[in-house]
Short mmCIF file of C-alpha atoms in Angstrom, two decimals:
data_model
loop_
_atom_site.label_atom_id
_atom_site.label_comp_id
_atom_site.label_asym_id
_atom_site.label_seq_id
_atom_site.Cartn_x
_atom_site.Cartn_y
_atom_site.Cartn_z
CA MET A 1 -74.05 50.16 -159.07
CA VAL A 2 -75.45 51.19 -155.67
CA ARG A 3 -74.07 49.07 -152.80
CA THR A 4 -75.87 48.50 -149.55
CA LEU A 5 -73.60 48.77 -146.54
CA TYR A 6 -74.14 47.32 -143.12
CA LYS A 7 -72.69 48.28 -139.78
CA LEU A 8 -70.31 45.65 -138.48
CA GLU A 9 -72.18 45.64 -135.13
CA LEU A 10 -75.22 44.34 -137.02
CA VAL A 11 -73.15 41.52 -138.57
CA GLU A 12 -71.88 40.59 -135.10
CA LYS A 13 -75.40 40.67 -133.65
CA ILE A 14 -76.72 38.34 -136.38
CA ALA A 15 -73.81 35.92 -135.93
CA LYS A 16 -74.76 35.59 -132.23
CA ILE A 17 -78.41 35.14 -133.00
CA LEU A 18 -77.71 32.42 -135.63
CA ASP A 19 -75.47 30.15 -133.62
CA GLU A 20 -74.62 31.74 -130.28
CA MET A 21 -71.01 32.04 -131.16
CA PRO A 22 -68.85 34.52 -129.27
CA ALA A 23 -68.70 37.99 -130.70
CA LYS A 24 -66.43 38.45 -133.64
CA PRO A 25 -63.60 40.96 -133.42
CA LYS A 26 -64.58 44.39 -134.59
CA ILE A 27 -63.41 45.41 -138.01
CA GLU A 28 -62.97 49.04 -138.79
CA LYS A 29 -64.77 49.24 -142.13
CA ASP A 30 -68.38 48.59 -143.22
CA VAL A 31 -68.97 45.64 -145.50
CA THR A 32 -71.12 44.98 -148.57
CA ALA A 33 -74.05 42.56 -148.58
CA THR A 34 -71.92 39.89 -150.25
CA GLU A 35 -69.08 40.38 -147.78
CA ALA A 36 -71.54 40.30 -144.88
CA ILE A 37 -73.06 37.03 -146.09
CA GLN A 38 -69.64 35.49 -146.62
CA LYS A 39 -68.67 36.46 -143.08
CA LEU A 40 -71.82 34.66 -141.94
CA ASP A 41 -71.13 31.60 -144.13
CA LYS A 42 -70.44 29.24 -141.25
CA SER A 43 -73.44 30.45 -139.28
CA ILE A 44 -75.70 30.13 -142.30
CA ARG A 45 -74.49 26.60 -143.03
CA SER A 46 -75.07 25.72 -139.41
CA MET A 47 -78.65 26.99 -139.79
CA GLN A 48 -79.08 24.84 -142.89
CA LYS A 49 -77.96 21.80 -140.94
CA LYS A 50 -80.74 22.70 -138.54
CA ASN A 51 -83.11 22.38 -141.54
CA PHE A 52 -83.62 26.08 -142.23
CA THR A 53 -83.98 26.86 -145.93
CA LEU A 54 -82.27 29.82 -147.57
CA GLU A 55 -85.67 31.44 -147.92
CA GLU A 56 -86.20 31.18 -144.17
CA ILE A 57 -82.70 32.45 -143.45
CA ALA A 58 -83.30 35.44 -145.72
CA VAL A 59 -86.42 36.23 -143.70
CA ILE A 60 -84.47 36.03 -140.44
CA LEU A 61 -81.78 38.34 -141.81
CA SER A 62 -84.40 40.80 -143.02
CA LYS A 63 -86.03 40.84 -139.59
CA ASN A 64 -82.61 41.80 -138.23
CA GLU A 65 -82.15 44.76 -140.56
CA MET A 66 -80.15 42.95 -143.21
CA LYS A 67 -82.42 42.83 -146.24
CA VAL A 68 -80.97 40.40 -148.75
CA SER A 69 -82.65 38.34 -151.44
CA VAL A 70 -82.36 34.58 -151.67
CA ALA A 71 -80.53 35.06 -154.98
CA THR A 72 -77.94 37.27 -153.26
CA LEU A 73 -77.56 34.69 -150.47
CA LYS A 74 -76.99 31.88 -152.97
CA SER A 75 -74.61 33.90 -155.09
CA ALA A 76 -72.53 35.07 -152.12
CA LEU A 77 -72.37 31.61 -150.57
CA ALA A 78 -71.38 30.04 -153.90
CA ARG A 79 -68.44 32.43 -154.11
CA SER A 80 -67.59 32.24 -150.43
CA PRO A 81 -63.99 31.36 -149.55
CA ALA A 82 -65.40 29.28 -146.69
CA LYS A 83 -67.41 27.19 -149.18
CA LYS A 84 -64.27 26.46 -151.20
CA ALA A 85 -62.56 25.31 -148.00
CA ALA A 86 -65.61 23.20 -147.12
CA GLY A 87 -65.59 21.75 -150.63
CA SER A 88 -62.14 20.30 -150.11
CA ALA A 89 -63.37 18.90 -146.81
CA GLN A 90 -66.16 17.14 -148.75
CA THR A 91 -63.60 14.96 -150.50
CA ALA A 92 -62.97 13.12 -147.23
CA THR A 93 -62.43 9.43 -147.60
CA SER A 94 -63.18 6.46 -145.47
CA GLY A 95 -59.97 7.36 -143.65
CA ASP A 96 -62.02 9.97 -141.81
CA LYS A 97 -63.81 7.30 -139.82
CA PRO A 98 -63.05 7.29 -136.10
CA ALA A 99 -60.34 4.86 -135.08
CA ALA A 100 -62.83 2.69 -133.19
CA ARG A 101 -64.55 1.84 -136.49
CA GLN A 102 -61.46 0.52 -138.23
CA SER A 103 -61.99 -3.09 -137.16
CA ARG A 104 -63.67 -3.71 -140.54
CA PRO A 105 -61.85 -3.49 -143.84
CA VAL A 106 -62.29 -0.02 -145.31
CA PRO A 107 -64.90 0.14 -148.08
CA ALA A 108 -63.80 1.04 -151.58
CA SER A 109 -64.12 4.82 -151.74
CA SER A 110 -62.67 7.96 -152.79
CA ASP A 111 -59.08 8.19 -153.88
CA ALA A 112 -59.80 10.27 -156.89
CA LYS A 113 -60.26 8.29 -160.09
CA THR A 114 -57.85 5.41 -159.40
CA ALA A 115 -58.65 1.74 -159.95
CA PRO A 116 -59.34 0.35 -156.51
CA ASP A 117 -58.63 -3.19 -155.38
CA ALA A 118 -61.07 -6.06 -155.72
CA ALA A 119 -64.35 -5.97 -153.83
CA GLN A 120 -64.01 -5.84 -150.07
CA GLU A 121 -65.57 -8.36 -147.74
CA ASN A 122 -67.90 -5.73 -146.28
CA GLY A 123 -69.99 -5.47 -149.43
CA SER A 124 -68.25 -2.61 -151.15
CA PHE A 125 -67.27 -3.09 -154.78
CA ALA A 126 -64.41 -2.10 -156.98
CA VAL A 127 -65.10 0.70 -159.45
CA LYS A 128 -63.26 -0.06 -162.66
CA GLU A 129 -61.61 2.74 -164.54
CA ASP A 130 -62.95 3.52 -167.99
CA ARG A 131 -61.20 1.78 -170.85
CA ARG A 132 -58.71 3.96 -172.68
CA GLU A 133 -60.01 2.76 -176.04
CA LEU A 134 -63.39 1.50 -177.09
CA MET B 1 -76.19 13.33 -137.65
CA ILE B 2 -77.71 12.06 -140.89
CA SER B 3 -80.87 14.01 -141.62
CA LYS B 4 -82.11 12.48 -144.81
CA LEU B 5 -81.48 9.54 -147.14
CA ILE B 6 -82.59 10.19 -150.70
CA VAL B 7 -82.76 7.09 -152.88
CA VAL B 8 -82.62 7.65 -156.63
CA GLY B 9 -84.34 4.66 -158.19
CA GLY B 10 -86.06 3.67 -161.36
CA GLY B 11 -85.36 -0.01 -161.68
CA LYS B 12 -85.08 0.25 -165.44
CA GLY B 13 -81.98 1.00 -167.45
CA GLY B 14 -81.91 4.18 -169.48
CA VAL B 15 -84.61 6.24 -167.73
CA GLY B 16 -82.09 8.85 -166.60
CA LYS B 17 -81.36 7.93 -162.98
CA SER B 18 -77.71 8.97 -163.21
CA LEU B 19 -78.50 12.45 -164.50
CA VAL B 20 -81.19 12.89 -161.85
CA ALA B 21 -78.73 11.73 -159.18
CA ALA B 22 -76.09 14.13 -160.49
CA GLY B 23 -78.65 16.94 -160.50
CA LEU B 24 -79.59 16.10 -156.93
CA ILE B 25 -75.96 16.14 -155.78
CA ASP B 26 -75.35 19.42 -157.61
CA THR B 27 -78.43 20.98 -156.03
CA SER B 28 -77.34 19.77 -152.59
CA ILE B 29 -73.90 21.32 -153.00
CA GLU B 30 -75.50 24.56 -154.17
CA LEU B 31 -77.59 24.58 -150.98
CA ASN B 32 -74.53 23.87 -148.84
CA ARG B 33 -75.59 20.41 -147.76
CA GLN B 34 -72.90 17.95 -146.65
CA VAL B 35 -73.39 15.10 -149.10
CA LEU B 36 -72.54 11.42 -148.81
CA LEU B 37 -72.91 9.65 -152.15
CA ILE B 38 -73.57 5.93 -152.03
CA GLU B 39 -73.16 4.35 -155.46
CA SER B 40 -74.77 0.92 -155.67
CA ASP B 41 -74.88 0.47 -159.46
CA THR B 42 -72.20 -2.16 -159.79
CA SER B 43 -72.57 -2.32 -163.58
CA VAL B 44 -72.41 1.39 -164.38
CA PRO B 45 -71.10 3.33 -161.37
CA ASP B 46 -71.03 6.55 -163.35
CA VAL B 47 -72.26 8.85 -160.61
CA TYR B 48 -69.42 7.67 -158.37
CA LYS B 49 -66.94 8.26 -161.18
CA ALA B 50 -68.23 11.80 -161.65
CA TYR B 51 -68.45 12.83 -158.00
CA ASN B 52 -65.74 10.83 -156.24
CA GLY B 53 -63.32 13.52 -155.13
CA ILE B 54 -66.01 16.20 -155.06
CA VAL B 55 -68.26 14.77 -152.36
CA LYS B 56 -67.66 11.95 -149.89
CA SER B 57 -68.37 8.84 -151.99
CA MET B 58 -68.68 5.12 -151.38
CA ALA B 59 -69.32 2.21 -153.76
CA ILE B 60 -71.45 -0.44 -152.02
CA ASP B 61 -72.95 -3.61 -153.45
CA LEU B 62 -76.53 -3.77 -152.19
CA ASP B 63 -77.09 -7.22 -153.62
CA LYS B 64 -75.21 -8.40 -150.53
CA LYS B 65 -76.30 -8.20 -146.91
CA GLU B 66 -72.80 -7.04 -145.97
CA GLY B 67 -73.31 -4.07 -148.27
CA TRP B 68 -76.46 -3.02 -146.40
CA ILE B 69 -74.65 -3.26 -143.07
CA THR B 70 -71.86 -1.09 -144.42
CA LEU B 71 -74.49 1.35 -145.70
CA LEU B 72 -76.00 1.61 -142.22
CA ASP B 73 -72.57 2.26 -140.67
CA ALA B 74 -71.96 5.00 -143.23
CA LEU B 75 -75.33 6.64 -142.54
CA ASN B 76 -74.71 6.48 -138.81
CA GLU B 77 -71.40 8.28 -139.17
CA HIS B 78 -72.39 10.97 -141.66
CA ASP B 79 -73.49 14.47 -140.73
CA GLY B 80 -75.74 15.76 -143.50
CA ILE B 81 -77.69 14.06 -146.26
CA ALA B 82 -77.00 10.85 -148.11
CA ILE B 83 -77.85 10.20 -151.74
CA LEU B 84 -78.09 6.58 -152.82
CA ASN B 85 -77.84 5.97 -156.56
CA THR B 86 -79.28 2.59 -157.44
CA GLY B 87 -78.72 0.42 -160.47
CA ALA B 88 -81.22 -1.09 -162.84
CA ARG B 89 -80.93 -4.45 -161.12
CA ASN B 90 -80.92 -3.48 -157.48
CA ASP B 91 -84.50 -4.62 -156.93
CA LYS B 92 -83.50 -8.08 -155.72
CA GLY B 93 -81.24 -6.67 -153.02
CA VAL B 94 -83.96 -4.21 -151.98
CA GLN B 95 -86.50 -6.96 -151.58
CA LEU B 96 -84.16 -9.22 -149.62
CA PHE B 97 -82.43 -6.78 -147.29
CA SER B 98 -84.27 -3.49 -147.09
CA SER B 99 -85.82 -4.53 -143.78
CA LEU B 100 -82.43 -3.72 -142.22
CA LEU B 101 -82.76 -0.14 -143.43
CA MET B 102 -86.37 0.08 -142.25
CA THR B 103 -85.29 -0.99 -138.75
CA ALA B 104 -82.41 1.46 -138.69
CA LEU B 105 -84.18 4.59 -139.96
CA PRO B 106 -86.08 5.45 -136.76
CA GLN B 107 -82.93 4.90 -134.70
CA LEU B 108 -80.96 7.14 -137.03
CA LYS B 109 -83.80 9.70 -136.90
CA CYS B 110 -83.34 9.82 -140.63
CA GLN B 111 -86.03 10.70 -143.17
CA LEU B 112 -86.26 8.51 -146.26
CA GLU B 113 -87.29 9.93 -149.60
CA THR B 114 -87.18 8.20 -152.94
CA LEU B 115 -87.00 9.81 -156.34
CA TRP B 116 -88.33 7.18 -158.73
CA VAL B 117 -87.36 8.15 -162.27
CA ILE B 118 -89.71 7.02 -165.03
CA GLY B 119 -89.84 6.96 -168.79
CA ARG B 120 -93.06 6.39 -170.65
CA LYS B 121 -92.89 2.60 -170.78
CA ARG B 122 -94.93 0.25 -168.69
CA ALA B 123 -91.89 -1.37 -167.08
CA SER B 124 -91.19 1.82 -165.09
CA LEU B 125 -94.54 1.51 -163.37
CA GLU B 126 -94.33 -2.25 -162.82
CA LEU B 127 -91.00 -1.79 -161.07
CA LEU B 128 -92.33 1.16 -159.08
CA ALA B 129 -95.18 -0.99 -157.80
CA ASP B 130 -92.64 -3.64 -156.73
CA TYR B 131 -90.60 -0.98 -154.93
CA MET B 132 -93.65 0.40 -153.15
CA ASP B 133 -94.46 -3.11 -151.94
CA ALA B 134 -90.94 -3.56 -150.57
CA ILE B 135 -90.39 -0.09 -149.07
CA LYS B 136 -93.19 0.96 -146.75
CA GLU B 137 -91.44 3.87 -145.07
CA GLY B 138 -90.73 7.35 -146.29
CA VAL B 139 -92.07 9.33 -149.21
CA ILE B 140 -91.78 8.41 -152.87
CA HIS B 141 -91.75 11.12 -155.52
CA VAL B 142 -92.08 10.19 -159.17
CA ILE B 143 -89.73 11.96 -161.54
CA ARG B 144 -91.03 12.24 -165.08
CA ASN B 145 -87.90 12.60 -167.14
CA ASN B 146 -88.83 15.25 -169.68
CA HIS B 147 -86.18 13.85 -171.99
CA TYR B 148 -89.00 11.47 -172.97
CA GLY B 149 -91.57 14.21 -173.38
CA GLU B 150 -93.50 16.82 -171.47
CA GLY B 151 -95.35 15.70 -168.37
CA ASP B 152 -98.69 15.25 -170.12
CA LYS B 153 -97.14 12.68 -172.47
CA PHE B 154 -96.69 10.22 -169.60
CA GLN B 155 -100.21 9.01 -170.13
CA LEU B 156 -99.83 5.55 -168.63
CA TYR B 157 -98.53 6.97 -165.36
CA ASN B 158 -100.76 10.03 -165.32
CA GLU B 159 -103.89 7.87 -165.53
CA SER B 160 -102.67 5.17 -163.18
CA ALA B 161 -103.80 4.15 -159.72
CA THR B 162 -100.12 4.27 -158.79
CA LYS B 163 -100.08 8.04 -159.28
CA LYS B 164 -103.04 8.35 -156.94
CA ARG B 165 -101.28 6.13 -154.38
CA ILE B 166 -98.10 8.16 -154.60
CA GLU B 167 -99.87 11.47 -154.15
CA ALA B 168 -102.18 10.20 -151.42
CA ALA B 169 -99.09 9.22 -149.46
CA GLY B 170 -97.65 12.74 -149.74
CA GLY B 171 -95.42 12.13 -152.73
CA LYS B 172 -95.13 14.50 -155.65
CA THR B 173 -95.01 14.07 -159.39
CA ILE B 174 -92.03 16.11 -160.54
CA ASP B 175 -90.99 16.99 -164.07
CA PHE B 176 -87.21 16.78 -164.51
CA PRO B 177 -85.97 19.20 -167.15
CA ASP B 178 -84.53 17.95 -170.41
CA LEU B 179 -80.91 18.65 -171.23
CA ALA B 180 -79.72 18.89 -174.84
CA ASP B 181 -78.36 15.52 -176.00
CA ARG B 182 -74.95 16.83 -176.97
CA VAL B 183 -74.45 18.31 -173.51
CA SER B 184 -75.71 15.27 -171.59
CA ASP B 185 -73.53 13.07 -173.81
CA ALA B 186 -70.50 15.28 -173.11
CA ILE B 187 -71.17 15.09 -169.37
CA SER B 188 -71.76 11.34 -169.23
CA ASN B 189 -69.08 10.24 -171.71
CA SER B 190 -66.40 11.98 -169.69
CA ASN B 191 -67.95 11.21 -166.30
CA LEU B 192 -68.06 14.92 -165.54
CA ALA B 193 -69.66 16.37 -162.47
CA ILE B 194 -72.11 19.09 -163.46
CA SER B 195 -69.89 21.72 -161.83
CA LYS B 196 -66.97 20.47 -163.92
CA GLY B 197 -69.08 20.65 -167.06
CA ALA B 198 -69.88 24.24 -166.14
CA THR B 199 -66.20 25.10 -166.58
CA ASP B 200 -64.84 22.53 -169.01
CA LEU B 201 -67.38 22.33 -171.85
CA SER B 202 -67.52 24.53 -174.88
CA PHE B 203 -69.15 27.94 -174.56
CA GLY B 204 -72.42 26.93 -176.17
CA ASP B 205 -72.63 23.73 -174.15
CA ARG B 206 -71.95 25.71 -170.98
CA ILE B 207 -74.81 28.09 -171.72
CA GLU B 208 -77.23 25.20 -172.20
CA LEU B 209 -75.89 23.46 -169.09
CA SER B 210 -76.30 26.64 -167.06
CA ARG B 211 -79.91 27.01 -168.20
CA TRP B 212 -80.69 23.40 -167.33
CA ARG B 213 -78.83 23.60 -164.04
CA SER B 214 -80.92 26.55 -162.84
CA GLU B 215 -84.06 24.59 -163.72
CA VAL B 216 -82.82 21.57 -161.80
CA TRP B 217 -82.03 23.65 -158.72
CA LYS B 218 -85.56 25.00 -158.78
CA THR B 219 -87.04 21.55 -159.38
CA LEU B 220 -85.09 19.62 -156.75
CA GLY B 221 -84.42 22.36 -154.20
CA ASP B 222 -87.47 21.41 -152.16
CA VAL B 223 -86.47 17.75 -152.06
CA VAL B 224 -83.05 18.59 -150.68
#
């Protein structure tokens, strides 16, 4: 399989363009398209939060000499170590609320798959566990 | 900051809201969106059971005003998109308290979109008309669940004034792909997230799930 390689300077230039972050430290070797996209994971997610689609991001990358398909973008991001770290951050519970908000009882949420207490006063409800036998 | 609230409604039991909601969450994760799931189906909170622990999830009773206030707090504090899965009986709460949400949306700078899931029965459209009377903001898309047939089989909807109203207001009519019964049963009976099903089911089931999943990403990608 033929791999497309990109100069690290190009990866650094695109990172700046995407989110104006400081330049990344130089790495001695060239990287593959997948590696390049995974290095840009945070910048790309930041662009998505700014309502850019993957199609639009692929166009921006292509205009900056990194020609990648949307399929390659999706595949690389799905396998990105940064996504796996973000995925664990997605399991955040109501405990993530700022301290100032804790004056109300905490709504029934997320501890994984345990039977929560009875419905809270703030309109949340208890999610019953499935019966063991039917 | 919250960018979008997507309500998955249908008002009628058994039209496939939960699978559409799961597909929407899965598509959002695939597109790297930060998802807040609000489960409001107090009778069958199956989407919460599947996704609690995978995305930030809350179970809120929207038959109560306090629940709507808690919903607004959650939207105000979330950075990303929120997906609200409704239950078959949530219409009363919507009619009584949705004005709170309508007041809050402009202040949150949050778009509202609704995916209204229909089968081929009249009740789907009656309840949709009630919803459209109660919710004047945002865009409503109608999801024809192809489990009940191809899009052209939804004759009552296809020939209705409601379809014209939906599309005149910028909404779309979307066909949601059918998933083989044995695979959807395996997913729902074990409260599996789609991503879990993609690793835990049998080989054949995984192949069918993967096919369906790609279709769902294509179908719902624009909504997310």
